[in-house]
Amino acid sequence: MNPFVLRTASRHLRAANRLHAAPATAASLANSKRRYATFNWEDPLVASELYTEEELAIQETARQYCQERLLPRVLDAYRNEDYDRKILEEMGELGLLGASIEGYGCAGASTVASGLITKEVERVDSGYRSGMSVQSSLAMTAIHDFGTQELKDRLLPELAKGKLAGCFGLTEPNHGSDPGSMETVAREHPTKKGYYLLSGTKTWITNSPISDIMVVWAKLQTTGKIRGFVVERSQCPPGTLETPAIKNKTALRASITGMIQMDDCPVPAENMLPEVQGLAGPFTCLNSARLGIAFGAMGALEDCLDRARTYALERKQFKGNPLAKYQLIQKKLADAATDAAYGTLAATQVARLKDAGKCTPEMISMVKRQNCDRALANSRILQEVFGGNATSDEYHIARHVANLFVVQTYEGQSDIHTLILGRAITGVQAFV
Amino acid sequence: MNPFVLRTASRHLRAANRLHAAPATAASLANSKRRYATFNWEDPLVASELYTEEELAIQETARQYCQERLLPRVLDAYRNEDYDRKILEEMGELGLLGASIEGYGCAGASTVASGLITKEVERVDSGYRSGMSVQSSLAMTAIHDFGTQELKDRLLPELAKGKLAGCFGLTEPNHGSDPGSMETVAREHPTKKGYYLLSGTKTWITNSPISDIMVVWAKLQTTGKIRGFVVERSQCPPGTLETPAIKNKTALRASITGMIQMDDCPVPAENMLPEVQGLAGPFTCLNSARLGIAFGAMGALEDCLDRARTYALERKQFKGNPLAKYQLIQKKLADAATDAAYGTLAATQVARLKDAGKCTPEMISMVKRQNCDRALANSRILQEVFGGNATSDEYHIARHVANLFVVQTYEGQSDIHTLILGRAITGVQAFV
Amino acid sequence: MNPFVLRTASRHLRAANRLHAAPATAASLANSKRRYATFNWEDPLVASELYTEEELAIQETARQYCQERLLPRVLDAYRNEDYDRKILEEMGELGLLGASIEGYGCAGASTVASGLITKEVERVDSGYRSGMSVQSSLAMTAIHDFGTQELKDRLLPELAKGKLAGCFGLTEPNHGSDPGSMETVAREHPTKKGYYLLSGTKTWITNSPISDIMVVWAKLQTTGKIRGFVVERSQCPPGTLETPAIKNKTALRASITGMIQMDDCPVPAENMLPEVQGLAGPFTCLNSARLGIAFGAMGALEDCLDRARTYALERKQFKGNPLAKYQLIQKKLADAATDAAYGTLAATQVARLKDAGKCTPEMISMVKRQNCDRALANSRILQEVFGGNATSDEYHIARHVANLFVVQTYEGQSDIHTLILGRAITGVQAFV
Amino acid sequence: MNPFVLRTASRHLRAANRLHAAPATAASLANSKRRYATFNWEDPLVASELYTEEELAIQETARQYCQERLLPRVLDAYRNEDYDRKILEEMGELGLLGASIEGYGCAGASTVASGLITKEVERVDSGYRSGMSVQSSLAMTAIHDFGTQELKDRLLPELAKGKLAGCFGLTEPNHGSDPGSMETVAREHPTKKGYYLLSGTKTWITNSPISDIMVVWAKLQTTGKIRGFVVERSQCPPGTLETPAIKNKTALRASITGMIQMDDCPVPAENMLPEVQGLAGPFTCLNSARLGIAFGAMGALEDCLDRARTYALERKQFKGNPLAKYQLIQKKLADAATDAAYGTLAATQVARLKDAGKCTPEMISMVKRQNCDRALANSRILQEVFGGNATSDEYHIARHVANLFVVQTYEGQSDIHTLILGRAITGVQAFV
């Protein structure tokens, strides 16, 4: 299925009859008021009513792919820290990469649709979603929003297809929450005109070991201003670029993570992103990714809930009662379902606002923080439902729990978003 | 301002330019994507985008009334457990009572609009909101949904105006969470044909001491089936009906609460609600009230946040820094703002679903439980911002905290809603 | 019963057979290892094994007085904000005031015994305990530890008997957590030699309206150093000292609280506490009081647990089952019992360390913070057991809940103690 | 160092000057009261005062071994799920196995001393502690408390030396929290007199793949009563006993876990434990192990705190401030230190009570549940301090977090202990 297919798939899938923001008059609804619908524990507050046919079709496409193609691979990938590079191509074929970009072979879908894709991928594994997010929200967004037309024309279609793999180099070993202090530097090539030499080390970079192109942020030696560069691996002389993998990770083991080590790595000046300087560049990309995470975390949480519910219904203890009959178990399920439903509504609202040009970074901080916090907290509680069996990776719950800790942490640790919100609410900053 | 005014007030108040559920195409928004709006801490996720002009106008009307007329009265009312009966009439004049009922002098507004009214009232005080909810959601809804045409025609307009005060008698001293075990009984009058005699005691009945009419639920002696009766105080012979107030309450002291003691109290058979039997009757009313509570609790929480934020900005400690500068304070504010924003979105969604006939009781359980739990938890945390000054009632925070405990408890204690949700999720009941 | 009686009462009460810190050899216990004792939910970890006969006898004396004489008064006192001045005299007669002071008519009991007294008083009401703590730990400790021999000889016996009432003036309207910034000033009397003139306002002062003597902290105008003064009401000319009560409190209504307003109030130089300057003075007293609070809060929590347990056993819902049969209820009780048991052990340990001269202020911060936090959190959870009936003050739970918020807040709000602990753990201060 | 050495090592290590349960008189302490000791964040409430010289010496011995010999192995062991069988022998040499057993080459130390050993082992890794606990508290305790003299004489010395490895088979695939429903059965051998045939499957059995002897609980076919059997691997004919390892565990990967599959496995009648029947047998052993876990979990938590503190002091963000300077970080450290200190006091108290024959299973439920819950909750919070670096296993924190989930779950999931406590508090059982 290509992006075009993705864009039009919805027509055939559902006959929609959705809510409008403006309600019908009370009068016309008089008869229906007592006509109760059915409660669906998988979508308790009927978020689906907020989506267009197209968005639902895209979600369905993504879900089918993830459940049929990703889920069977995840156990081995996680056990062996073995990311399958082909996944990017498969996603590319379906139009899942850079899905909200218009043109360049991308689907041009809404931000909501993009969010629903990430939700479906993360329903399987946060690592898979990370790999996709880095490609879509970080690398492609950086090039699309800030790159030259030449870079866009040349790279975006290949990134959209997954033929090229991309990554995003911002975090450094000594600078996580505080990227403004980065040490990576770009200086003008002393002899080769029109080139910069990049030196420095980035770490915890998803996809870096397999990336063909890397969006790297560095300070211009001359001005001290942060600028973005598209580093193309194929153009780097030996010894100027290394991207060693970080192994023995404690989570996100189905994704591949590494460093970017640059030692006077030459990059043509045309590969410097012209449209932005300072932290506005990386933050725009991060905001895009964070909103995706707000959706994605809800996917992982819903999977935890689904699995815990199934286990609670099948596992019998004490006189043959299913665990599901115990109040302490029901509370865990009810809490998780509630947080999943609330978080999905909130992420959807912010995505709508983004498409309408009414979104602010603080809104994204709010939903990134809350959805990650709640996904993590609930997944841990749901893990208890499995008792000792949670120790078997075949129940998948421990993997989600381990992953969601990182999801809560990266792209803005929760405490950082707390302080962003605190500043927005009070007008006073408390970072230092 | 009469209901008509309420219904049309919106025209003049705001020029709306709201979101649609279906987003504009990504293409048309290309330019606006980076145009960030302003973050508004009082509505962080821009719930206002989900409301119609009319709904916003109704909210504005309610807000103005509550802030100007109710707020100045609340301290004394709470201190002295002194509910001002005139409030119902004032609310009636503005069309705030039974606002979602069509006809009978009611505003016929959407469920969302009704929710916004309760939110504004509870922003001042949960007790004031209780008084209004009992009138609107319980007494009026019972009569409107289940009463004879004669009862509707005769009582609803007077209740809508606040000329008559109503209440709702379900809870009994020995039966709170389990109304199906009620002991109040209705037997056919042994001598006076066409009359029932009601005997039994209801307790924790908001408004009962001042009520002119009481919707009372009782078991028919003949069948054991639960039926509703409209007891009219003016028709009750001396000694058959007492409604003593319960004093020295630990919360909701700005509302009036009492018992309904019936001793062979005669009620004409025409006052038995014909359209319902069993618990479906009271539960329909409770669901209406509970949804109002889900909105209302967010109003109280927003007021706590507003007051805590102001205090944190004005109070200086340690080198003249405002409390707002401290990370531990900012976290309290950020958490509260997040939960208020999420809860408002969720309540709005359920109200929309209700107007579309797509709401189930479990959805209402979810938002009633979650919004009350979060309002209570956050209000308690925000109380810490005030330090010792929280002990002064003039900071209002302790009143909200005390009230919200009851709000979490009544109309379905949170644990009960947990079990309702648990049953809906698993298909297994765990009440016993 | 006088202090002597208190000191010796233990002989008759219990034949003790307590644990020693050094255990008997494993060999000698071989037979007993499987001999299980009985679990006592009121003392689950058998803290009583840690107390001497004398300490247990003192606790018993205090308990009996509190249950028989204080409990019957508390409802009215709380409703009407009406503190009975005679309580101090009654406590004095029993030797409960300044119980750990040696001499001056005081009991000379251990710090543990003092803690057990506060626990018993706060089991009834935190306000009653506040009144006692202010007299014992703040006023008497200040005079005992830092006063002249003349002040001790003249005032301590009368304070111990409760004939004189004392209070402690540190907090000011603009300086709660940061007393070092106090504005109250003491300047030498321009004409009357040997006198100081005190000016300034103290607020939230327990007992101030009824106090005969007030320990007031002020900055010497000449040096800027903080010094303590014993202000004797009977010696203050009209217009120089006012102690208006603060009414309409939202908690601790069974205690009396007020301000101390001094306007060139003359105090003889002999009434300046000679043995201390700076914040070391008030902090020594506060540490004494805080340790008492760590015990006291456990008393209030135990009372909440006791009442919730009784209610849960008596209240039947759903097929006649007592609430106690529900898992969600049992969890609330188990959590509370655990925190009460842990907190009692910890407070006891710190009191033992204090008597051995091995206690540090940070230890007191730890147990004050944790015991208050847990008492508050659990009391709120236990309140849920009562459902709507918690709204009746006759169940006592709402009073404890309201009180415990203030207990958590005063004498070092929990966040402040968090930062004290954080500094002690890391060596880095984060107050500013 | 052999057990004798362990028993006497203390003499040289510390000059003790400990607290007594009965405090010195207030008088004698008058001078010391203001003499503040130093606050030690590693033992904030000075639990060390509660231990004898011998106990402290044993702890020191264990600590030295664990830090020097176990810590260097743990990363590889965890990565590769590779438990080093030699560890049992090393522990045996030091007298750490079955340390509270008197005779049979065991150290005969107090229960407190045993607890301190487990604390030191778990400070390194919960898996290592599990391996030791199974050997000591489960296998050896079962044989010691319930076995024949012949079994004790023959097996205990070898188990104490770690020459033999033991395990404990109770849990079955379908019966975790409810062992009373076990399906494993022991029937009399149809032909070989004096033998039983055991059939059934046990799972999640620590050490089973390497065990020489297995204490297995089974129902006697004739009576249905649960009895314990010592299954000796060397005596089992091929095909009657399999102990496959469970691989790909999500936690406790430094321990080895497996199943015990018995298919008509012959066991001599002399190997049936004569002194107990029913669940009293396994529960006695579990109680011993659980108390060890209550200590052990505090060791793991203290290690998390230590590592987080170090990281927070070394890691700089935002203007070069160490993380330790941020309030939100300090709160995490203060909370963890508090819970570690409280939990250690409580476990110590229960261990003392056990040695005095005054311990009940409910007390053990209380400390097992609370210490595990708090260790788990705090370790998760402390993990946040590390940000993205927590994803590197070299910071050890993620390993503790993953382990502690299992520690909270096994030997009585927290919810089960909640219900045990609930029953003890109310007298009403709520398991079903």
Short mmCIF file of C-alpha atoms in Angstrom, two decimals, chain A residues 310-327 329-330 385, chain B residues 426 428-430 432, chain C residues 325 327, chain D residues 174-178 181 416 419 429-432:
data_model
loop_
_atom_site.label_atom_id
_atom_site.label_comp_id
_atom_site.label_asym_id
_atom_site.label_seq_id
_atom_site.Cartn_x
_atom_site.Cartn_y
_atom_site.Cartn_z
CA THR A 310 -6.97 -11.36 29.49
CA TYR A 311 -4.67 -12.82 32.10
CA ALA A 312 -7.03 -11.85 34.90
CA LEU A 313 -9.88 -13.59 33.16
CA GLU A 314 -7.96 -16.75 32.40
CA ARG A 315 -5.97 -17.15 35.61
CA LYS A 316 -7.90 -18.80 38.41
CA GLN A 317 -6.93 -18.70 42.09
CA PHE A 318 -8.86 -19.45 45.27
CA LYS A 319 -11.86 -21.66 44.62
CA GLY A 320 -11.54 -21.35 40.89
CA ASN A 321 -12.33 -17.67 40.69
CA PRO A 322 -10.65 -15.74 37.94
CA LEU A 323 -8.38 -12.99 39.21
CA ALA A 324 -10.77 -10.63 37.49
CA LYS A 325 -13.24 -11.23 40.27
CA TYR A 326 -11.07 -9.64 42.94
CA GLN A 327 -11.66 -6.03 43.85
CA ILE A 329 -7.51 -6.51 40.55
CA GLN A 330 -10.51 -4.64 39.21
CA VAL A 385 -1.74 -8.79 37.92
CA THR B 426 -14.10 -7.74 32.76
CA VAL B 428 -17.28 -10.10 36.22
CA GLN B 429 -18.90 -8.38 39.18
CA ALA B 430 -16.97 -8.01 42.41
CA VAL B 432 -19.83 -9.06 46.99
CA LYS C 325 -15.29 -7.91 54.06
CA GLN C 327 -10.89 -6.02 49.65
CA ASN D 174 -1.69 -23.12 38.05
CA HIS D 175 -1.33 -22.31 41.72
CA GLY D 176 0.69 -19.36 42.86
CA SER D 177 -1.00 -17.42 45.60
CA ASP D 178 -3.13 -20.40 46.50
CA SER D 181 -4.87 -26.18 45.62
CA ILE D 416 -2.10 -11.27 49.30
CA LEU D 419 -5.57 -9.47 52.66
CA GLN D 429 -11.41 -12.85 55.39
CA ALA D 430 -11.74 -11.33 51.95
CA PHE D 431 -9.78 -13.70 49.76
CA VAL D 432 -12.82 -14.87 47.90
#
